[in-house]
């Protein structure tokens, strides 16, 4: 009885804490400006199903795709097991789904195989990161927390899977001993090989079985609450992120309506622009970005596929699209903490540009869209880069000198080079 | 050597004065108008249009920058000034269909102009060439033979990833009886030439090499005799790269339009 109460209390506390943190994340995303991403719901749904559920963009790199797929499927399906644990925990039952008979055996058996798959997958991921030191997973922007974060999660998953398998092994042994409460249920294709490692006495087996059971469920609840602090948030956010992703051609940049109004008024004096909303051109800080950019930042898995294909990064320039996403998230978290402390309107004198992302990074981008194409969950680092450039150019007039010269030429000669508009047709006349 | 253009290039103003209308407007673009190397592609596009008998016109001195480099550099004001002025000219002539040799102009007119009141049916010249080949109007006969020559095609970002056009330029090469090879990074995984996003107009940020060198090294790995391009900016970057690698004796960088003109002996 006590354990049931304890179980319910822990579960409720975990869910409450998670909702509290999730609300904060959503509040942070809402710092961003409005953007309409509600058109074409059918196409959006299909995109989500294809990209997030079906992981269609992972396949470009087959090895991590296969490993990730096992971990992903394993994680999703093993959570059916969590449902049983929940019911057992609340009502003090044991293996309550046993009534399913042969199907139950099949389910437990396949969970075990998947658990082994997840175990192996995570082990290989750890090796790739820490021993093989894959370049993509060891860039400078991953030093410190991002690196530990990735390792913590992989180790946790390995521990959770180990606990699950040990629990089953102990359970099976208890079933064979005919121990009270341990009904005969389940098939154990993997954990049977662990049985010999376990002691023979009933009391120690019960201790191991219960210990692993508690570890497993507390581990999962802790994992849930760790998500908002981690790049592993993507297991939830990949879905809304792909649903709300950009459906327009990648070459198209956003149109700035406020500019359209001003330009129209300049060209046509009879045009009266609608009441202009105050706000700056482009983005200096996270609150100038759109909520889509900010959701992108929470969704980023820091996989670095974007950076691995970025021509600027490949040739040794400072720009890394992954870092753009990580910086945006870090700054958003900081602004969020400021709001928690002092309410909105707090100024800490910092901004996304300069304090997080340098001009050198911004101006190295060729707007080639390779990063956008490569991202397995449809994140758009280029949109953020563009908005920061807009701020640098339109609010501060701080472009590199040669860019200013180019802009001047367009303005005066209608071409980025200093040629006379009268010479535009010379190609047709000369040899 | 740039061959003389023996045909008259009609401007929109002249056509209207004669009371005629073109089937298609040829949007030349700044690079196509002023850059010496790109001018050659421009003339070749005219030769193709002339050869197949499409009634076309150019804007000539009435054309102005689409605003692409301004937009990519973040100057939305200047971009929209350019765009609206151009749209006024285009709408004034009641233009419906446009062809252009520049993927940047193509992308801007196709994707950015509709939001500002400019709606046109615009195609890239490689798409036009594809259509003409499909209709049997261009045959890759009667000119230079590309038989057995190794050709690799470089995807321009604003044609490929930007707008998903990968097949049209390849189609123009497929009819050649040449040996087509793909670079390791091609199609949606293609590598930028280094000129986009207004990079063309500034020194690159410091790094360990220039982007066009990285690209050329990859192109040269395929041992090509021709590197095919479909963008005047890629043309500049790739040609510079070939020169820097001292390969200009062995490798030619040619636009798809130039290759088509040669193959058809125009
Ligand atoms: S768009 Fe910019 S950041 Fe993205 S891959 Fe290209 S150069 Fe890198
Ligand atoms: S933006 Fe996408 S590709 Fe880049 S690190 Fe994040 S999840 Fe990976």
XYZ file of N, CA, C and O in Angstrom, chain A residues 60 249-264 266-267 281 308-318 359-371 373 382 386 389-391 393-394 400 402-403 406-408 410-411 413-417 419-431, chain B residues 2-5 9 11 26 28-35 39 42-43 46 58 60-61 63-65 69-78 80-82 84-85 88 107 110-112 115-116 157-158 161-163 166 185 188-192 194 196-211 214 233:
624
model
N 19.943 9.829 -45.383
C 21.101 10.317 -46.117
C 22.398 9.734 -45.548
O 23.347 9.468 -46.268
N 9.412 27.390 -51.462
C 10.724 27.016 -52.004
C 11.840 27.579 -51.120
O 11.706 28.672 -50.575
N 12.920 26.829 -50.989
C 13.996 27.263 -50.085
C 14.630 28.580 -50.530
O 15.183 29.318 -49.733
N 14.563 28.861 -51.834
C 15.191 30.081 -52.327
C 14.438 31.343 -51.914
O 14.978 32.438 -51.990
N 13.195 31.159 -51.484
C 12.378 32.331 -51.142
C 12.650 32.769 -49.713
O 12.563 31.985 -48.783
N 12.950 34.052 -49.539
C 13.112 34.604 -48.197
C 11.807 35.277 -47.809
O 10.993 35.606 -48.662
N 11.620 35.522 -46.517
C 10.379 36.158 -46.097
C 10.268 37.565 -46.672
O 11.269 38.247 -46.870
N 9.050 37.966 -46.953
C 8.812 39.333 -47.385
C 8.543 40.185 -46.141
O 7.812 39.772 -45.251
N 9.167 41.352 -46.073
C 8.915 42.215 -44.914
C 7.827 43.210 -45.254
O 8.051 44.198 -45.954
N 6.633 42.953 -44.733
C 5.476 43.765 -45.071
C 5.655 45.221 -44.650
O 5.233 46.138 -45.355
N 6.308 45.441 -43.506
C 6.490 46.822 -43.036
C 7.304 47.613 -44.060
O 7.038 48.796 -44.302
N 8.278 46.958 -44.672
C 9.081 47.628 -45.695
C 8.234 47.879 -46.940
O 8.288 48.953 -47.542
N 7.432 46.875 -47.293
C 6.565 47.038 -48.461
C 5.714 48.297 -48.320
O 5.591 49.083 -49.264
N 5.154 48.483 -47.143
C 4.308 49.659 -46.929
C 5.090 50.955 -47.125
O 4.619 51.887 -47.773
N 6.294 50.985 -46.557
C 7.079 52.208 -46.690
C 7.494 52.465 -48.138
O 7.443 53.598 -48.614
N 7.908 51.395 -48.809
C 8.364 51.578 -50.189
C 7.188 52.011 -51.070
O 7.325 52.899 -51.917
N 6.027 51.408 -50.826
C 4.849 51.794 -51.600
C 4.543 53.271 -51.391
O 4.224 53.996 -52.334
N 6.595 55.553 -50.628
C 7.614 56.371 -51.283
C 7.369 56.489 -52.784
O 7.552 57.541 -53.382
N 6.971 55.360 -53.381
C 6.806 55.348 -54.832
C 5.488 55.967 -55.259
O 5.356 56.480 -56.365
N 13.721 46.561 -37.818
C 13.926 45.782 -39.038
C 14.952 44.698 -38.745
O 16.037 44.996 -38.247
N 28.142 20.081 -41.148
C 28.991 19.214 -41.955
C 28.872 19.512 -43.445
O 29.781 19.219 -44.212
N 27.740 20.102 -43.873
C 27.579 20.398 -45.298
C 27.739 21.883 -45.606
O 27.637 22.301 -46.759
N 27.974 22.690 -44.584
C 28.047 24.142 -44.790
C 29.356 24.511 -45.492
O 30.432 24.236 -44.972
N 29.272 25.108 -46.694
C 30.503 25.407 -47.432
C 31.432 26.339 -46.658
O 32.658 26.213 -46.763
N 30.863 27.245 -45.878
C 31.696 28.156 -45.105
C 32.446 27.370 -44.036
O 33.660 27.527 -43.852
N 31.731 26.500 -43.347
C 32.366 25.729 -42.286
C 33.401 24.759 -42.838
O 34.488 24.614 -42.284
N 33.058 24.126 -43.947
C 33.974 23.157 -44.555
C 35.307 23.810 -44.893
O 36.361 23.196 -44.780
N 35.259 25.073 -45.300
C 36.493 25.740 -45.704
C 37.109 26.550 -44.550
O 37.864 27.495 -44.777
N 36.732 26.190 -43.336
C 37.424 26.740 -42.173
C 36.959 28.096 -41.684
O 37.625 28.716 -40.860
N 35.822 28.577 -42.196
C 35.325 29.847 -41.687
C 34.627 29.637 -40.354
O 34.276 28.520 -39.994
N 34.392 30.750 -39.670
C 33.861 30.680 -38.316
C 32.413 30.177 -38.268
O 31.963 29.654 -37.248
N 29.609 39.030 -36.114
C 29.411 39.501 -37.500
C 30.176 38.619 -38.476
O 29.734 38.386 -39.577
N 31.339 38.172 -38.043
C 32.156 37.364 -38.938
C 31.400 36.088 -39.342
O 31.442 35.665 -40.492
N 30.697 35.503 -38.381
C 29.898 34.323 -38.704
C 28.807 34.676 -39.709
O 28.616 34.004 -40.717
N 28.101 35.761 -39.406
C 26.968 36.162 -40.247
C 27.357 36.373 -41.698
O 26.683 35.920 -42.616
N 28.467 37.055 -41.895
C 28.813 37.445 -43.257
C 29.500 36.333 -44.039
O 29.792 36.483 -45.215
N 29.743 35.210 -43.372
C 30.369 34.096 -44.083
C 29.349 33.238 -44.824
O 29.713 32.374 -45.606
N 28.059 33.488 -44.572
C 27.020 32.613 -45.139
C 26.780 32.907 -46.625
O 26.672 34.058 -47.017
N 26.705 31.866 -47.430
C 26.447 32.049 -48.858
C 24.961 31.883 -49.184
O 24.587 31.864 -50.352
N 24.149 31.706 -48.175
C 22.705 31.478 -48.320
C 22.417 30.304 -49.259
O 21.454 30.317 -50.004
N 23.272 29.276 -49.172
C 23.161 28.176 -50.124
C 22.078 27.176 -49.768
O 21.748 26.301 -50.577
N 21.558 27.236 -48.538
C 20.488 26.340 -48.103
C 20.915 24.897 -47.883
O 20.063 24.024 -47.682
N 22.214 24.633 -47.903
C 22.647 23.253 -47.653
C 22.275 22.830 -46.235
O 21.878 21.692 -46.001
N 22.386 23.772 -45.296
C 22.062 23.437 -43.905
C 20.586 23.076 -43.767
O 20.228 22.134 -43.063
N 18.588 21.956 -46.087
C 18.351 20.670 -46.749
C 18.796 19.519 -45.846
O 18.121 18.495 -45.760
N 19.284 29.380 -41.787
C 19.462 30.509 -42.698
C 18.466 31.639 -42.402
O 18.796 32.812 -42.563
N 19.623 35.466 -41.910
C 19.076 36.546 -42.730
C 18.524 37.669 -41.862
O 18.766 38.843 -42.136
N 21.294 39.671 -40.380
C 21.894 40.536 -41.406
C 21.011 41.750 -41.672
O 21.503 42.856 -41.856
N 19.717 41.503 -41.680
C 18.801 42.624 -41.925
C 18.968 43.687 -40.853
O 18.947 44.885 -41.136
N 19.135 43.242 -39.616
C 19.340 44.211 -38.537
C 20.645 44.970 -38.773
O 20.674 46.206 -38.713
N 22.253 45.550 -41.449
C 22.243 46.423 -42.622
C 21.228 47.556 -42.501
O 21.542 48.715 -42.763
N 20.019 47.221 -42.081
C 18.973 48.255 -42.121
C 18.904 49.110 -40.875
O 18.565 50.275 -40.936
N 29.867 44.966 -44.274
C 31.241 45.124 -44.737
C 31.292 46.186 -45.848
O 30.333 46.349 -46.599
N 32.645 46.434 -48.722
C 32.404 46.037 -50.106
C 30.918 45.762 -50.348
O 30.405 45.986 -51.446
N 30.240 45.288 -49.308
C 28.788 45.084 -49.440
C 28.109 46.443 -49.591
O 27.223 46.626 -50.432
N 28.498 47.608 -53.050
C 27.587 46.887 -53.949
C 26.174 47.473 -53.843
O 25.516 47.739 -54.851
N 25.729 47.707 -52.607
C 24.385 48.248 -52.414
C 24.288 49.645 -53.037
O 23.293 49.988 -53.677
N 25.338 50.417 -52.878
C 25.376 51.752 -53.472
C 25.260 51.683 -54.992
O 24.542 52.480 -55.612
N 23.837 49.328 -56.773
C 22.468 48.966 -57.166
C 21.583 50.215 -57.105
O 20.799 50.497 -58.011
N 21.764 50.957 -56.038
C 20.936 52.132 -55.842
C 21.148 53.158 -56.956
O 20.201 53.741 -57.478
N 23.153 52.727 -59.968
C 23.293 52.282 -61.358
C 22.354 51.149 -61.742
O 22.380 50.688 -62.872
N 21.608 50.638 -60.782
C 20.731 49.522 -61.090
C 21.469 48.242 -61.384
O 20.968 47.353 -62.075
N 22.690 48.149 -60.877
C 23.466 46.921 -61.026
C 24.472 46.867 -59.879
O 24.915 47.906 -59.406
N 24.843 45.664 -59.443
C 25.777 45.578 -58.316
C 27.179 46.061 -58.665
O 28.008 46.229 -57.789
N 27.443 46.238 -59.946
C 28.750 46.770 -60.348
C 28.602 48.198 -60.834
O 27.516 48.640 -61.214
N 28.645 50.072 -63.402
C 28.554 50.288 -64.851
C 27.384 51.213 -65.122
O 26.438 51.263 -64.346
N 27.446 51.878 -66.250
C 26.357 52.785 -66.565
C 25.155 52.000 -67.093
O 25.308 51.102 -67.917
N 23.968 52.335 -66.612
C 22.764 51.657 -67.108
C 22.636 51.789 -68.631
O 22.057 50.924 -69.279
N 23.230 52.847 -69.176
C 23.138 53.042 -70.628
C 23.883 51.947 -71.394
O 23.631 51.718 -72.577
N 24.813 51.272 -70.702
C 25.622 50.243 -71.377
C 25.030 48.842 -71.279
O 25.674 47.871 -71.633
N 23.823 48.751 -70.780
C 23.250 47.448 -70.487
C 23.093 46.541 -71.713
O 23.074 45.329 -71.596
N 22.947 47.143 -72.847
C 22.708 46.322 -74.031
C 23.975 46.141 -74.870
O 23.928 45.608 -75.972
N 25.112 46.579 -74.329
C 26.344 46.501 -75.115
C 26.692 45.090 -75.582
O 27.279 44.904 -76.631
N 26.305 44.104 -74.794
C 26.622 42.714 -75.159
C 26.029 42.340 -76.514
O 26.521 41.467 -77.200
N 24.972 43.011 -76.893
C 24.308 42.657 -78.150
C 24.969 43.348 -79.338
O 24.827 42.916 -80.474
N 25.700 44.429 -79.036
C 26.257 45.221 -80.139
C 27.696 44.847 -80.447
O 28.067 44.604 -81.578
N 28.504 44.782 -79.394
C 29.919 44.497 -79.619
C 30.107 43.062 -80.080
O 29.205 42.256 -80.036
N 31.346 42.791 -80.439
C 31.649 41.419 -80.826
C 31.769 40.588 -79.563
O 32.100 41.078 -78.531
N 35.057 35.837 -78.150
C 33.590 35.786 -78.107
C 33.055 36.109 -79.486
O 33.324 37.162 -80.052
N 32.313 35.151 -80.000
C 31.845 35.319 -81.376
C 30.847 36.465 -81.489
O 30.138 36.789 -80.565
N 30.842 37.005 -82.671
C 29.937 38.107 -82.966
C 28.507 37.574 -83.014
O 28.257 36.423 -83.340
N 27.604 38.422 -82.642
C 26.201 38.047 -82.711
C 25.644 38.641 -84.007
O 25.587 39.846 -84.181
N 18.998 41.887 -81.809
C 18.286 41.582 -80.562
C 17.201 42.624 -80.345
O 17.496 43.794 -80.118
N 14.416 44.897 -78.626
C 14.043 45.320 -77.278
C 12.525 45.425 -77.204
O 11.840 45.548 -78.226
N 13.201 37.864 -72.491
C 14.487 37.343 -72.026
C 15.045 38.320 -71.000
O 15.433 39.435 -71.342
N 17.906 39.381 -68.914
C 19.333 39.112 -69.066
C 20.068 39.094 -67.724
O 20.909 38.245 -67.468
N 19.714 40.003 -66.836
C 20.403 40.066 -65.537
C 21.675 40.884 -65.608
O 22.220 41.109 -66.683
N 22.154 41.327 -64.443
C 23.339 42.195 -64.412
C 24.585 41.481 -64.899
O 25.355 42.019 -65.687
N 24.797 40.249 -64.412
C 25.993 39.524 -64.829
C 25.933 39.272 -66.327
O 26.902 39.514 -67.050
N 24.799 38.830 -66.795
C 24.623 38.559 -68.215
C 24.802 39.795 -69.078
O 25.145 39.711 -70.257
N 24.548 40.959 -68.503
C 24.680 42.200 -69.263
C 26.105 42.727 -69.257
O 26.592 43.232 -70.269
N 26.769 42.647 -68.109
C 28.043 43.348 -67.968
C 29.264 42.454 -67.890
O 30.349 42.849 -68.275
N 29.114 41.272 -67.315
C 30.282 40.400 -67.140
C 30.669 39.792 -68.486
O 29.849 39.183 -69.159
N 28.375 37.484 -70.767
C 27.797 38.052 -71.991
C 27.758 37.013 -73.104
O 26.855 36.987 -73.930
N 24.848 34.970 -72.650
C 23.680 35.761 -73.033
C 23.465 35.702 -74.545
O 22.356 35.459 -75.034
N 24.557 35.903 -75.281
C 24.433 35.855 -76.746
C 24.002 34.467 -77.206
O 23.195 34.325 -78.136
N 20.357 33.989 -76.892
C 19.694 34.647 -78.020
C 19.755 33.786 -79.271
O 18.774 33.669 -80.014
N 14.218 41.719 -75.259
C 14.887 42.019 -73.986
C 14.455 43.424 -73.553
O 13.920 44.197 -74.357
N 16.637 45.612 -72.334
C 17.733 46.528 -72.621
C 17.958 47.497 -71.479
O 18.015 47.088 -70.319
N 18.046 48.761 -71.797
C 18.355 49.749 -70.751
C 17.224 49.918 -69.747
O 17.405 50.553 -68.714
N 15.985 47.422 -68.169
C 16.150 46.385 -67.148
C 17.010 46.927 -66.022
O 17.918 47.727 -66.245
N 16.717 46.508 -64.812
C 17.553 46.901 -63.680
C 17.754 45.674 -62.792
O 17.052 44.673 -62.949
N 18.695 45.762 -61.873
C 18.967 44.627 -60.973
C 17.683 44.159 -60.307
O 16.877 44.968 -59.852
N 21.008 40.523 -54.808
C 22.108 40.652 -53.839
C 21.738 41.542 -52.656
O 22.209 41.316 -51.538
N 20.879 42.533 -52.888
C 20.446 43.395 -51.787
C 19.619 42.581 -50.791
O 19.816 42.658 -49.576
N 18.711 41.774 -51.305
C 17.858 40.977 -50.418
C 18.687 39.994 -49.603
O 18.505 39.867 -48.402
N 19.617 39.288 -50.257
C 20.416 38.276 -49.539
C 21.355 38.941 -48.547
O 21.754 38.350 -47.554
N 21.757 40.183 -48.837
C 22.642 40.879 -47.902
C 21.857 41.490 -46.750
O 22.438 41.964 -45.788
N 20.535 41.481 -46.843
C 19.731 41.988 -45.735
C 19.152 43.371 -45.958
O 18.535 43.927 -45.062
N 19.353 43.944 -47.145
C 18.771 45.268 -47.384
C 17.424 45.139 -48.089
O 17.305 45.287 -49.306
N 16.405 44.903 -47.294
C 15.064 44.686 -47.815
C 14.515 45.943 -48.494
O 13.782 45.860 -49.471
N 14.911 47.104 -47.991
C 14.460 48.368 -48.588
C 14.871 48.476 -50.041
O 14.058 48.668 -50.934
N 16.167 48.339 -50.225
C 16.704 48.470 -51.565
C 16.127 47.379 -52.460
O 15.756 47.627 -53.613
N 13.234 45.926 -52.263
C 11.844 46.189 -52.649
C 11.727 47.380 -53.594
O 10.853 47.409 -54.462
N 12.605 48.363 -53.433
C 12.622 49.475 -54.391
C 12.894 48.932 -55.787
O 12.208 49.269 -56.761
N 13.932 48.086 -55.875
C 14.278 47.496 -57.173
C 13.119 46.668 -57.707
O 12.727 46.787 -58.874
N 9.897 46.667 -57.025
C 8.678 47.370 -57.436
C 8.886 48.156 -58.731
O 7.975 48.243 -59.548
N 10.076 48.720 -58.883
C 10.344 49.429 -60.132
C 10.334 48.458 -61.309
O 9.743 48.730 -62.359
N 6.860 47.333 -62.145
C 6.133 48.372 -62.880
C 6.449 48.300 -64.378
O 5.560 48.361 -65.229
N 15.110 32.961 -59.311
C 14.543 32.736 -57.984
C 13.801 33.968 -57.485
O 12.705 33.872 -56.925
N 10.650 34.612 -59.582
C 9.681 33.542 -59.390
C 9.075 33.557 -57.988
O 7.873 33.408 -57.820
N 9.936 33.741 -56.965
C 9.455 33.566 -55.594
C 9.191 34.854 -54.827
O 8.321 34.887 -53.967
N 9.985 35.879 -55.091
C 9.837 37.086 -54.270
C 8.912 38.120 -54.912
O 8.300 38.918 -54.214
N 4.695 38.329 -54.229
C 4.234 39.002 -53.018
C 4.185 40.514 -53.177
O 3.579 41.215 -52.362
N 4.842 41.038 -54.217
C 4.884 42.485 -54.423
C 4.102 42.888 -55.675
O 4.246 43.996 -56.180
N 23.065 26.650 -56.390
C 22.184 26.520 -55.217
C 20.790 27.059 -55.477
O 19.796 26.476 -55.059
N 20.716 28.208 -56.167
C 19.404 28.843 -56.316
C 18.545 28.198 -57.394
O 17.353 28.474 -57.494
N 18.813 23.407 -54.941
C 18.149 23.395 -53.630
C 17.111 24.486 -53.494
O 16.055 24.274 -52.908
N 17.397 25.661 -54.051
C 16.463 26.775 -53.912
C 15.123 26.512 -54.566
O 14.080 26.928 -54.067
N 15.129 25.835 -55.700
C 13.885 25.648 -56.447
C 13.672 24.233 -56.986
O 12.757 24.005 -57.777
N 16.719 20.058 -60.938
C 17.926 19.250 -61.101
C 17.966 18.569 -62.462
O 19.018 18.295 -63.002
N 29.429 15.528 -54.322
C 28.332 16.354 -53.806
C 27.582 16.930 -54.993
O 28.067 17.847 -55.648
N 20.698 17.700 -54.582
C 20.321 18.405 -53.347
C 21.482 18.459 -52.354
O 21.463 19.229 -51.407
N 22.486 17.647 -52.583
C 23.651 17.658 -51.714
C 24.807 18.451 -52.335
O 25.951 18.366 -51.893
N 24.501 19.226 -53.362
C 25.554 19.956 -54.066
C 26.275 20.959 -53.173
O 25.746 21.405 -52.163
N 27.496 21.289 -53.579
C 28.270 22.262 -52.801
C 28.243 23.614 -53.514
O 28.451 23.692 -54.717
N 28.007 24.654 -52.743
C 27.951 26.014 -53.274
C 29.277 26.388 -53.936
O 30.341 25.938 -53.529
N 30.359 29.344 -53.827
C 30.928 30.362 -52.957
C 30.480 31.779 -53.267
O 30.871 32.715 -52.576
N 27.089 32.882 -53.725
C 25.719 33.270 -53.353
C 25.646 34.130 -52.103
O 26.648 34.373 -51.438
N 24.431 34.592 -51.804
C 24.214 35.371 -50.593
C 25.057 36.624 -50.551
O 25.485 37.055 -49.492
N 25.310 37.214 -51.714
C 26.095 38.454 -51.862
C 27.588 38.248 -51.610
O 28.356 39.198 -51.532
N 28.035 36.993 -51.485
C 29.471 36.728 -51.300
C 30.283 37.183 -52.512
O 31.463 37.519 -52.391
N 29.624 37.148 -53.690
C 30.288 37.535 -54.930
C 30.929 38.918 -54.808
O 31.924 39.211 -55.460
N 30.336 39.743 -53.963
C 30.732 41.149 -53.948
C 31.632 41.501 -52.780
O 31.839 42.659 -52.461
N 32.158 40.498 -52.103
C 33.053 40.806 -50.997
C 34.159 39.760 -50.898
O 34.075 38.690 -51.496
N 35.171 40.094 -50.129
C 36.225 39.123 -49.862
C 35.650 38.055 -48.941
O 34.870 38.364 -48.045
N 36.045 36.808 -49.141
C 35.557 35.790 -48.220
C 36.114 36.001 -46.808
O 37.197 36.573 -46.648
N 35.368 35.552 -45.814
C 35.868 35.569 -44.429
C 37.108 34.677 -44.386
O 37.273 33.792 -45.215
N 37.927 34.887 -43.378
C 39.138 34.052 -43.375
C 38.809 32.614 -42.961
O 37.919 32.365 -42.150
N 39.525 31.704 -43.583
C 39.328 30.287 -43.321
C 40.560 29.580 -43.805
O 41.601 30.207 -43.956
N 40.445 28.271 -44.107
C 41.663 27.676 -44.657
C 41.674 27.528 -46.173
O 42.695 27.209 -46.758
N 40.555 27.739 -46.815
C 40.583 27.869 -48.273
C 39.318 28.561 -48.769
O 38.363 28.727 -48.016
N 39.338 28.948 -50.026
C 38.138 29.560 -50.577
C 37.177 28.459 -51.016
O 37.592 27.352 -51.367
N 35.891 28.791 -50.987
C 34.884 27.773 -51.275
C 35.016 27.270 -52.714
O 34.878 26.080 -52.981
N 37.580 24.524 -52.980
C 37.037 23.254 -52.489
C 36.164 22.609 -53.574
O 36.251 21.420 -53.840
N 27.314 33.405 -61.960
C 28.177 33.529 -60.780
C 28.992 32.257 -60.572
O 30.188 32.307 -60.297
